[in-house]
Amino acid sequence: KFLGHVVNVQLIAVDVHAGFGRHEIRQVMKDCKDKEKKEMWIFLDEVNTSPDIGWFKELICDHSLDGVKISDQIKIIAGCNPYQPRIQNSEVMNLSDPSSKWMYRVVPLCDTMKEYVWPFGHCSNVLFFIQCRQLTKQIKDKFNNNAVIYKKIQQWELKIIRDIDASQRFLRKCLNFFYWLMQQYETILENDIQSSWTGRALNIALGLCYYFRLDKRGRTMYNNLMYQRKGRSFSELLNTEINNLSKSFKIPAK
């Protein structure tokens, strides 16, 4: 995005992992064709999460779509998730599924695509912290800066970044859900400054978007980490929220 702004080129980002298929890509390319007098970049994010990788190979390597060449004004760029081996664990390994050996859900790249791969390496801890802080700031800035909810998130900003000890994708999911939960209580927080909802909302978001995706070993490690910080294991905090939710259900009489 920044490079596109610098050279004044429009960039269209396509989240392949979110379920973009052939129909959606064809529509994107059709829209681009109407504007092809100007240079345009199409960024296919997490392209190696799609089982339709051979079709994307045609776009990236052959610069064609369904056998038809696309304009030279349209530049195709793609991002891949890393092929990071998962820690061997019988609880999560599925011998009939080759993809289960990877930390991320990825499919093998076509041999032709491998010629185009450029490894950028891993993000440093400092850079990751900066990125996390920026994402948290984006969530905070969606609220009025004079509102109680804005100040609550500001107070918790560093804690949010520290507790979501995960990849940027998980961080983004957690923050988006955390934002939605905070929205639901916005009026209540304005009238009750002492409300503990901010911490509870963070625990719920962490549980649904991160903790439940961990295997047994990962949950144990995260519980130990949170116990050192809070004096309570994360599973205990999460069980409290599960019990609160269960009590809110009305069970019909038999």
PDB file of C-alpha atoms in Angstrom:
ATOM      1  CA  LYS A   1       0.000   0.000   0.000  1.00  0.00           C
ATOM      2  CA  PHE A   2       2.761   2.418   0.939  1.00  0.00           C
ATOM      3  CA  LEU A   3       4.707   1.678  -2.250  1.00  0.00           C
ATOM      4  CA  GLY A   4       1.543   2.174  -4.269  1.00  0.00           C
ATOM      5  CA  HIS A   5       0.965   5.575  -2.665  1.00  0.00           C
ATOM      6  CA  VAL A   6       4.565   6.608  -3.291  1.00  0.00           C
ATOM      7  CA  VAL A   7       4.426   5.859  -7.033  1.00  0.00           C
ATOM      8  CA  ASN A   8       0.754   6.871  -7.347  1.00  0.00           C
ATOM      9  CA  VAL A   9      -0.467   3.438  -8.449  1.00  0.00           C
ATOM     10  CA  GLN A  10      -3.797   1.956  -7.377  1.00  0.00           C
ATOM     11  CA  LEU A  11      -3.448  -1.290  -5.421  1.00  0.00           C
ATOM     12  CA  ILE A  12      -6.269  -3.795  -5.044  1.00  0.00           C
ATOM     13  CA  ALA A  13      -5.725  -6.246  -2.175  1.00  0.00           C
ATOM     14  CA  VAL A  14      -7.447  -9.627  -2.440  1.00  0.00           C
ATOM     15  CA  ASP A  15      -7.613 -11.787   0.701  1.00  0.00           C
ATOM     16  CA  VAL A  16      -7.420 -15.274  -0.796  1.00  0.00           C
ATOM     17  CA  HIS A  17      -7.633 -16.896   2.648  1.00  0.00           C
ATOM     18  CA  ALA A  18     -11.029 -15.256   3.223  1.00  0.00           C
ATOM     19  CA  GLY A  19     -12.514 -17.421   0.476  1.00  0.00           C
ATOM     20  CA  PHE A  20     -11.928 -15.507  -2.759  1.00  0.00           C
ATOM     21  CA  GLY A  21     -12.469 -17.985  -5.567  1.00  0.00           C
ATOM     22  CA  ARG A  22     -12.411 -17.934  -9.351  1.00  0.00           C
ATOM     23  CA  HIS A  23     -15.658 -15.977  -9.702  1.00  0.00           C
ATOM     24  CA  GLU A  24     -14.489 -13.198  -7.376  1.00  0.00           C
ATOM     25  CA  ILE A  25     -11.063 -12.970  -9.035  1.00  0.00           C
ATOM     26  CA  ARG A  26     -12.654 -12.826 -12.491  1.00  0.00           C
ATOM     27  CA  GLN A  27     -14.817  -9.931 -11.295  1.00  0.00           C
ATOM     28  CA  VAL A  28     -11.762  -8.106  -9.924  1.00  0.00           C
ATOM     29  CA  MET A  29      -9.943  -8.569 -13.235  1.00  0.00           C
ATOM     30  CA  LYS A  30     -13.011  -7.383 -15.166  1.00  0.00           C
ATOM     31  CA  ASP A  31     -13.142  -4.214 -13.056  1.00  0.00           C
ATOM     32  CA  CYS A  32      -9.419  -3.668 -13.654  1.00  0.00           C
ATOM     33  CA  LYS A  33      -9.809  -4.099 -17.404  1.00  0.00           C
ATOM     34  CA  ASP A  34     -12.137  -1.098 -17.508  1.00  0.00           C
ATOM     35  CA  LYS A  35      -9.340   1.026 -16.001  1.00  0.00           C
ATOM     36  CA  GLU A  36      -6.344  -0.583 -17.697  1.00  0.00           C
ATOM     37  CA  LYS A  37      -5.137   2.678 -19.261  1.00  0.00           C
ATOM     38  CA  LYS A  38      -3.370   3.292 -15.959  1.00  0.00           C
ATOM     39  CA  GLU A  39      -0.972   0.934 -14.206  1.00  0.00           C
ATOM     40  CA  MET A  40      -2.609  -1.093 -11.478  1.00  0.00           C
ATOM     41  CA  TRP A  41      -1.348  -3.604  -8.910  1.00  0.00           C
ATOM     42  CA  ILE A  42      -3.306  -6.601  -7.672  1.00  0.00           C
ATOM     43  CA  PHE A  43      -2.032  -8.135  -4.444  1.00  0.00           C
ATOM     44  CA  LEU A  44      -3.138 -11.725  -3.763  1.00  0.00           C
ATOM     45  CA  ASP A  45      -2.648 -12.160  -0.022  1.00  0.00           C
ATOM     46  CA  GLU A  46      -2.060 -15.659   1.410  1.00  0.00           C
ATOM     47  CA  VAL A  47      -2.306 -17.145  -2.074  1.00  0.00           C
ATOM     48  CA  ASN A  48      -0.881 -20.502  -0.943  1.00  0.00           C
ATOM     49  CA  THR A  49      -3.886 -21.122   1.321  1.00  0.00           C
ATOM     50  CA  SER A  50      -6.086 -21.836  -1.707  1.00  0.00           C
ATOM     51  CA  PRO A  51      -6.417 -25.413  -3.035  1.00  0.00           C
ATOM     52  CA  ASP A  52      -6.883 -23.732  -6.444  1.00  0.00           C
ATOM     53  CA  ILE A  53      -3.173 -22.846  -6.485  1.00  0.00           C
ATOM     54  CA  GLY A  54      -2.697 -24.006 -10.102  1.00  0.00           C
ATOM     55  CA  TRP A  55      -5.230 -21.457 -11.298  1.00  0.00           C
ATOM     56  CA  PHE A  56      -3.469 -18.673  -9.386  1.00  0.00           C
ATOM     57  CA  LYS A  57      -0.183 -19.866 -10.905  1.00  0.00           C
ATOM     58  CA  GLU A  58      -1.563 -18.920 -14.338  1.00  0.00           C
ATOM     59  CA  LEU A  59      -2.269 -15.380 -13.130  1.00  0.00           C
ATOM     60  CA  ILE A  60       1.090 -14.894 -11.417  1.00  0.00           C
ATOM     61  CA  CYS A  61       3.505 -16.712 -13.730  1.00  0.00           C
ATOM     62  CA  ASP A  62       1.779 -16.713 -17.127  1.00  0.00           C
ATOM     63  CA  HIS A  63       0.069 -13.334 -16.722  1.00  0.00           C
ATOM     64  CA  SER A  64      -3.135 -14.747 -18.166  1.00  0.00           C
ATOM     65  CA  LEU A  65      -6.639 -15.562 -16.971  1.00  0.00           C
ATOM     66  CA  ASP A  66      -8.476 -18.630 -18.280  1.00  0.00           C
ATOM     67  CA  GLY A  67      -5.984 -18.802 -21.158  1.00  0.00           C
ATOM     68  CA  VAL A  68      -6.393 -15.140 -22.149  1.00  0.00           C
ATOM     69  CA  LYS A  69      -3.484 -12.718 -21.674  1.00  0.00           C
ATOM     70  CA  ILE A  70      -4.173  -9.814 -19.328  1.00  0.00           C
ATOM     71  CA  SER A  71      -3.003  -6.246 -19.852  1.00  0.00           C
ATOM     72  CA  ASP A  72       0.658  -5.406 -19.202  1.00  0.00           C
ATOM     73  CA  GLN A  73      -0.655  -2.478 -17.149  1.00  0.00           C
ATOM     74  CA  ILE A  74      -1.930  -4.933 -14.536  1.00  0.00           C
ATOM     75  CA  LYS A  75       0.839  -6.189 -12.249  1.00  0.00           C
ATOM     76  CA  ILE A  76       0.164  -9.304 -10.162  1.00  0.00           C
ATOM     77  CA  ILE A  77       1.869  -9.593  -6.764  1.00  0.00           C
ATOM     78  CA  ALA A  78       1.242 -12.377  -4.251  1.00  0.00           C
ATOM     79  CA  GLY A  79       2.057 -13.079  -0.626  1.00  0.00           C
ATOM     80  CA  CYS A  80       2.571 -16.566   0.808  1.00  0.00           C
ATOM     81  CA  ASN A  81       2.115 -17.866   4.310  1.00  0.00           C
ATOM     82  CA  PRO A  82       5.316 -19.494   5.633  1.00  0.00           C
ATOM     83  CA  TYR A  83       5.820 -23.248   5.434  1.00  0.00           C
ATOM     84  CA  GLN A  84       6.556 -23.472   9.143  1.00  0.00           C
ATOM     85  CA  PRO A  85       6.505 -27.035  10.539  1.00  0.00           C
ATOM     86  CA  ARG A  86       4.035 -27.686  13.322  1.00  0.00           C
ATOM     87  CA  ILE A  87       5.406 -29.142  16.536  1.00  0.00           C
ATOM     88  CA  GLN A  88       4.741 -32.889  16.367  1.00  0.00           C
ATOM     89  CA  ASN A  89       1.691 -33.642  18.464  1.00  0.00           C
ATOM     90  CA  SER A  90      -0.620 -36.620  18.018  1.00  0.00           C
ATOM     91  CA  GLU A  91      -3.540 -34.469  19.188  1.00  0.00           C
ATOM     92  CA  VAL A  92      -3.440 -32.230  16.135  1.00  0.00           C
ATOM     93  CA  MET A  93      -1.663 -34.340  13.519  1.00  0.00           C
ATOM     94  CA  ASN A  94      -3.801 -35.937  10.814  1.00  0.00           C
ATOM     95  CA  LEU A  95      -1.785 -38.474   8.854  1.00  0.00           C
ATOM     96  CA  SER A  96      -4.307 -38.472   5.994  1.00  0.00           C
ATOM     97  CA  ASP A  97      -3.986 -34.688   5.598  1.00  0.00           C
ATOM     98  CA  PRO A  98      -0.523 -33.555   4.380  1.00  0.00           C
ATOM     99  CA  SER A  99      -1.333 -29.923   5.255  1.00  0.00           C
ATOM    100  CA  SER A 100      -1.646 -30.719   8.968  1.00  0.00           C
ATOM    101  CA  LYS A 101       2.152 -30.873   9.311  1.00  0.00           C
ATOM    102  CA  TRP A 102       2.357 -27.085   8.802  1.00  0.00           C
ATOM    103  CA  MET A 103       1.707 -24.391  11.394  1.00  0.00           C
ATOM    104  CA  TYR A 104      -0.456 -22.532   8.862  1.00  0.00           C
ATOM    105  CA  ARG A 105      -2.979 -24.098   6.514  1.00  0.00           C
ATOM    106  CA  VAL A 106      -0.976 -24.032   3.261  1.00  0.00           C
ATOM    107  CA  VAL A 107      -0.809 -26.034   0.024  1.00  0.00           C
ATOM    108  CA  PRO A 108       2.371 -26.824  -1.965  1.00  0.00           C
ATOM    109  CA  LEU A 109       3.442 -24.246  -4.537  1.00  0.00           C
ATOM    110  CA  CYS A 110       3.643 -25.265  -8.190  1.00  0.00           C
ATOM    111  CA  ASP A 111       7.241 -25.727  -9.366  1.00  0.00           C
ATOM    112  CA  THR A 112       6.915 -22.757 -11.730  1.00  0.00           C
ATOM    113  CA  MET A 113       5.789 -20.511  -8.868  1.00  0.00           C
ATOM    114  CA  LYS A 114       8.848 -21.418  -6.803  1.00  0.00           C
ATOM    115  CA  GLU A 115      11.007 -19.586  -9.350  1.00  0.00           C
ATOM    116  CA  TYR A 116       9.234 -16.356  -8.404  1.00  0.00           C
ATOM    117  CA  VAL A 117       9.471 -16.715  -4.618  1.00  0.00           C
ATOM    118  CA  TRP A 118      11.418 -14.090  -2.683  1.00  0.00           C
ATOM    119  CA  PRO A 119      11.886 -14.904   1.029  1.00  0.00           C
ATOM    120  CA  PHE A 120      11.657 -11.763   3.151  1.00  0.00           C
ATOM    121  CA  GLY A 121      12.600 -13.517   6.378  1.00  0.00           C
ATOM    122  CA  HIS A 122      10.872 -13.119   9.716  1.00  0.00           C
ATOM    123  CA  CYS A 123       9.614  -9.949  11.326  1.00  0.00           C
ATOM    124  CA  SER A 124      11.816  -8.836  14.252  1.00  0.00           C
ATOM    125  CA  ASN A 125      10.254  -8.565  17.716  1.00  0.00           C
ATOM    126  CA  VAL A 126      10.630  -4.786  17.633  1.00  0.00           C
ATOM    127  CA  LEU A 127       8.918  -4.465  14.241  1.00  0.00           C
ATOM    128  CA  PHE A 128       6.170  -6.889  15.284  1.00  0.00           C
ATOM    129  CA  PHE A 129       5.519  -4.798  18.406  1.00  0.00           C
ATOM    130  CA  ILE A 130       5.251  -1.641  16.271  1.00  0.00           C
ATOM    131  CA  GLN A 131       2.805  -3.374  13.904  1.00  0.00           C
ATOM    132  CA  CYS A 132       0.725  -4.641  16.832  1.00  0.00           C
ATOM    133  CA  ARG A 133       0.613  -1.196  18.366  1.00  0.00           C
ATOM    134  CA  GLN A 134      -0.505   0.308  15.060  1.00  0.00           C
ATOM    135  CA  LEU A 135      -3.321  -2.243  14.711  1.00  0.00           C
ATOM    136  CA  THR A 136      -4.448  -1.542  18.284  1.00  0.00           C
ATOM    137  CA  LYS A 137      -4.381   2.189  17.600  1.00  0.00           C
ATOM    138  CA  GLN A 138      -6.615   1.686  14.548  1.00  0.00           C
ATOM    139  CA  ILE A 139      -9.212  -0.034  16.743  1.00  0.00           C
ATOM    140  CA  LYS A 140      -8.964   2.679  19.406  1.00  0.00           C
ATOM    141  CA  ASP A 141      -9.320   5.481  16.861  1.00  0.00           C
ATOM    142  CA  LYS A 142     -12.673   4.109  15.702  1.00  0.00           C
ATOM    143  CA  PHE A 143     -14.128   5.571  18.900  1.00  0.00           C
ATOM    144  CA  ASN A 144     -14.485   9.244  19.835  1.00  0.00           C
ATOM    145  CA  ASN A 145     -11.296  10.271  21.659  1.00  0.00           C
ATOM    146  CA  ASN A 146     -13.368  11.937  24.387  1.00  0.00           C
ATOM    147  CA  ALA A 147     -15.395   8.798  25.058  1.00  0.00           C
ATOM    148  CA  VAL A 148     -14.813   6.594  28.099  1.00  0.00           C
ATOM    149  CA  ILE A 149     -14.402   3.563  25.838  1.00  0.00           C
ATOM    150  CA  TYR A 150     -11.512   5.275  23.994  1.00  0.00           C
ATOM    151  CA  LYS A 151      -9.729   6.001  27.274  1.00  0.00           C
ATOM    152  CA  LYS A 152     -10.335   2.447  28.479  1.00  0.00           C
ATOM    153  CA  ILE A 153      -8.657   0.969  25.408  1.00  0.00           C
ATOM    154  CA  GLN A 154      -5.836   3.504  25.740  1.00  0.00           C
ATOM    155  CA  GLN A 155      -5.196   2.320  29.310  1.00  0.00           C
ATOM    156  CA  TRP A 156      -5.159  -1.304  28.159  1.00  0.00           C
ATOM    157  CA  GLU A 157      -3.232  -0.740  24.938  1.00  0.00           C
ATOM    158  CA  LEU A 158       0.093  -2.280  25.983  1.00  0.00           C
ATOM    159  CA  LYS A 159      -1.642  -5.111  27.833  1.00  0.00           C
ATOM    160  CA  ILE A 160      -3.659  -6.007  24.730  1.00  0.00           C
ATOM    161  CA  ILE A 161      -0.483  -6.204  22.630  1.00  0.00           C
ATOM    162  CA  ARG A 162       1.318  -8.242  25.285  1.00  0.00           C
ATOM    163  CA  ASP A 163      -1.493 -10.755  25.841  1.00  0.00           C
ATOM    164  CA  ILE A 164      -2.120 -11.473  22.157  1.00  0.00           C
ATOM    165  CA  ASP A 165       1.181 -13.291  21.784  1.00  0.00           C
ATOM    166  CA  ALA A 166       0.456 -14.527  18.257  1.00  0.00           C
ATOM    167  CA  SER A 167       0.799 -13.861  14.565  1.00  0.00           C
ATOM    168  CA  GLN A 168      -0.507 -10.643  13.040  1.00  0.00           C
ATOM    169  CA  ARG A 169      -3.474 -12.531  11.551  1.00  0.00           C
ATOM    170  CA  PHE A 170      -4.599 -13.729  14.994  1.00  0.00           C
ATOM    171  CA  LEU A 171      -3.947 -10.272  16.416  1.00  0.00           C
ATOM    172  CA  ARG A 172      -6.169  -8.690  13.771  1.00  0.00           C
ATOM    173  CA  LYS A 173      -8.961 -11.224  14.398  1.00  0.00           C
ATOM    174  CA  CYS A 174      -8.755 -10.718  18.164  1.00  0.00           C
ATOM    175  CA  LEU A 175      -8.795  -6.948  17.861  1.00  0.00           C
ATOM    176  CA  ASN A 176     -11.733  -6.911  15.433  1.00  0.00           C
ATOM    177  CA  PHE A 177     -13.785  -9.108  17.766  1.00  0.00           C
ATOM    178  CA  PHE A 178     -12.610  -7.105  20.800  1.00  0.00           C
ATOM    179  CA  TYR A 179     -13.779  -3.941  19.002  1.00  0.00           C
ATOM    180  CA  TRP A 180     -17.217  -5.486  18.391  1.00  0.00           C
ATOM    181  CA  LEU A 181     -17.535  -6.528  22.043  1.00  0.00           C
ATOM    182  CA  MET A 182     -16.572  -3.045  23.236  1.00  0.00           C
ATOM    183  CA  GLN A 183     -19.179  -1.542  20.901  1.00  0.00           C
ATOM    184  CA  GLN A 184     -21.906  -3.620  22.565  1.00  0.00           C
ATOM    185  CA  TYR A 185     -21.083  -2.090  25.962  1.00  0.00           C
ATOM    186  CA  GLU A 186     -20.304   1.441  24.795  1.00  0.00           C
ATOM    187  CA  THR A 187     -23.367   3.002  26.475  1.00  0.00           C
ATOM    188  CA  ILE A 188     -22.857   1.035  29.700  1.00  0.00           C
ATOM    189  CA  LEU A 189     -19.190   2.050  29.918  1.00  0.00           C
ATOM    190  CA  GLU A 190     -20.109   5.717  29.514  1.00  0.00           C
ATOM    191  CA  ASN A 191     -22.277   5.437  32.644  1.00  0.00           C
ATOM    192  CA  ASP A 192     -20.072   3.058  34.620  1.00  0.00           C
ATOM    193  CA  ILE A 193     -16.402   4.035  34.584  1.00  0.00           C
ATOM    194  CA  GLN A 194     -15.531   1.246  37.053  1.00  0.00           C
ATOM    195  CA  SER A 195     -16.875  -1.496  34.781  1.00  0.00           C
ATOM    196  CA  SER A 196     -14.538  -4.477  34.302  1.00  0.00           C
ATOM    197  CA  TRP A 197     -15.860  -5.116  30.799  1.00  0.00           C
ATOM    198  CA  THR A 198     -12.631  -4.126  28.992  1.00  0.00           C
ATOM    199  CA  GLY A 199     -10.684  -6.976  30.586  1.00  0.00           C
ATOM    200  CA  ARG A 200     -13.543  -9.413  30.126  1.00  0.00           C
ATOM    201  CA  ALA A 201     -13.950  -8.465  26.456  1.00  0.00           C
ATOM    202  CA  LEU A 202     -10.237  -9.041  25.898  1.00  0.00           C
ATOM    203  CA  ASN A 203     -10.405 -12.485  27.535  1.00  0.00           C
ATOM    204  CA  ILE A 204     -13.412 -13.493  25.405  1.00  0.00           C
ATOM    205  CA  ALA A 205     -11.734 -12.307  22.191  1.00  0.00           C
ATOM    206  CA  LEU A 206      -8.502 -14.101  23.093  1.00  0.00           C
ATOM    207  CA  GLY A 207     -10.385 -17.284  23.918  1.00  0.00           C
ATOM    208  CA  LEU A 208     -12.447 -17.470  20.731  1.00  0.00           C
ATOM    209  CA  CYS A 209      -9.859 -16.170  18.260  1.00  0.00           C
ATOM    210  CA  TYR A 210      -6.634 -17.590  19.714  1.00  0.00           C
ATOM    211  CA  TYR A 211      -6.726 -19.871  22.779  1.00  0.00           C
ATOM    212  CA  PHE A 212      -9.183 -22.457  21.414  1.00  0.00           C
ATOM    213  CA  ARG A 213      -6.986 -22.869  18.317  1.00  0.00           C
ATOM    214  CA  LEU A 214      -3.993 -23.974  20.407  1.00  0.00           C
ATOM    215  CA  ASP A 215      -3.204 -27.621  21.041  1.00  0.00           C
ATOM    216  CA  LYS A 216      -2.901 -29.006  24.581  1.00  0.00           C
ATOM    217  CA  ARG A 217       0.766 -28.053  24.885  1.00  0.00           C
ATOM    218  CA  GLY A 218       0.117 -24.536  23.563  1.00  0.00           C
ATOM    219  CA  ARG A 219      -2.736 -23.988  26.015  1.00  0.00           C
ATOM    220  CA  THR A 220      -0.569 -25.124  28.913  1.00  0.00           C
ATOM    221  CA  MET A 221       2.189 -22.696  27.911  1.00  0.00           C
ATOM    222  CA  TYR A 222      -0.282 -19.824  27.503  1.00  0.00           C
ATOM    223  CA  ASN A 223      -1.919 -20.634  30.856  1.00  0.00           C
ATOM    224  CA  ASN A 224       1.479 -20.540  32.569  1.00  0.00           C
ATOM    225  CA  LEU A 225       2.321 -17.235  30.901  1.00  0.00           C
ATOM    226  CA  MET A 226      -0.975 -15.617  31.932  1.00  0.00           C
ATOM    227  CA  TYR A 227      -0.694 -17.016  35.461  1.00  0.00           C
ATOM    228  CA  GLN A 228       2.644 -15.250  35.870  1.00  0.00           C
ATOM    229  CA  ARG A 229       1.025 -11.969  34.771  1.00  0.00           C
ATOM    230  CA  LYS A 230      -2.358 -12.187  36.498  1.00  0.00           C
ATOM    231  CA  GLY A 231      -2.060 -14.789  39.234  1.00  0.00           C
ATOM    232  CA  ARG A 232      -4.818 -16.794  37.501  1.00  0.00           C
ATOM    233  CA  SER A 233      -4.620 -19.192  34.589  1.00  0.00           C
ATOM    234  CA  PHE A 234      -6.281 -18.089  31.373  1.00  0.00           C
ATOM    235  CA  SER A 235      -8.487 -21.201  31.316  1.00  0.00           C
ATOM    236  CA  GLU A 236      -9.872 -20.143  34.713  1.00  0.00           C
ATOM    237  CA  LEU A 237     -10.677 -16.638  33.409  1.00  0.00           C
ATOM    238  CA  LEU A 238     -12.265 -18.146  30.309  1.00  0.00           C
ATOM    239  CA  ASN A 239     -14.364 -20.610  32.324  1.00  0.00           C
ATOM    240  CA  THR A 240     -15.754 -17.662  34.283  1.00  0.00           C
ATOM    241  CA  GLU A 241     -16.978 -16.096  31.024  1.00  0.00           C
ATOM    242  CA  ILE A 242     -18.391 -19.428  29.818  1.00  0.00           C
ATOM    243  CA  ASN A 243     -20.326 -19.770  33.094  1.00  0.00           C
ATOM    244  CA  ASN A 244     -21.606 -16.186  32.790  1.00  0.00           C
ATOM    245  CA  LEU A 245     -22.834 -16.958  29.282  1.00  0.00           C
ATOM    246  CA  SER A 246     -24.444 -20.239  30.368  1.00  0.00           C
ATOM    247  CA  LYS A 247     -26.373 -18.474  33.141  1.00  0.00           C
ATOM    248  CA  SER A 248     -27.842 -16.038  30.621  1.00  0.00           C
ATOM    249  CA  PHE A 249     -29.639 -18.835  28.752  1.00  0.00           C
ATOM    250  CA  LYS A 250     -33.247 -19.562  29.627  1.00  0.00           C
ATOM    251  CA  ILE A 251     -33.804 -23.300  29.731  1.00  0.00           C
ATOM    252  CA  PRO A 252     -37.417 -24.163  28.880  1.00  0.00           C
ATOM    253  CA  ALA A 253     -39.320 -26.245  31.397  1.00  0.00           C
ATOM    254  CA  LYS A 254     -39.867 -29.883  30.514  1.00  0.00           C
TER     255      LYS A 254
END
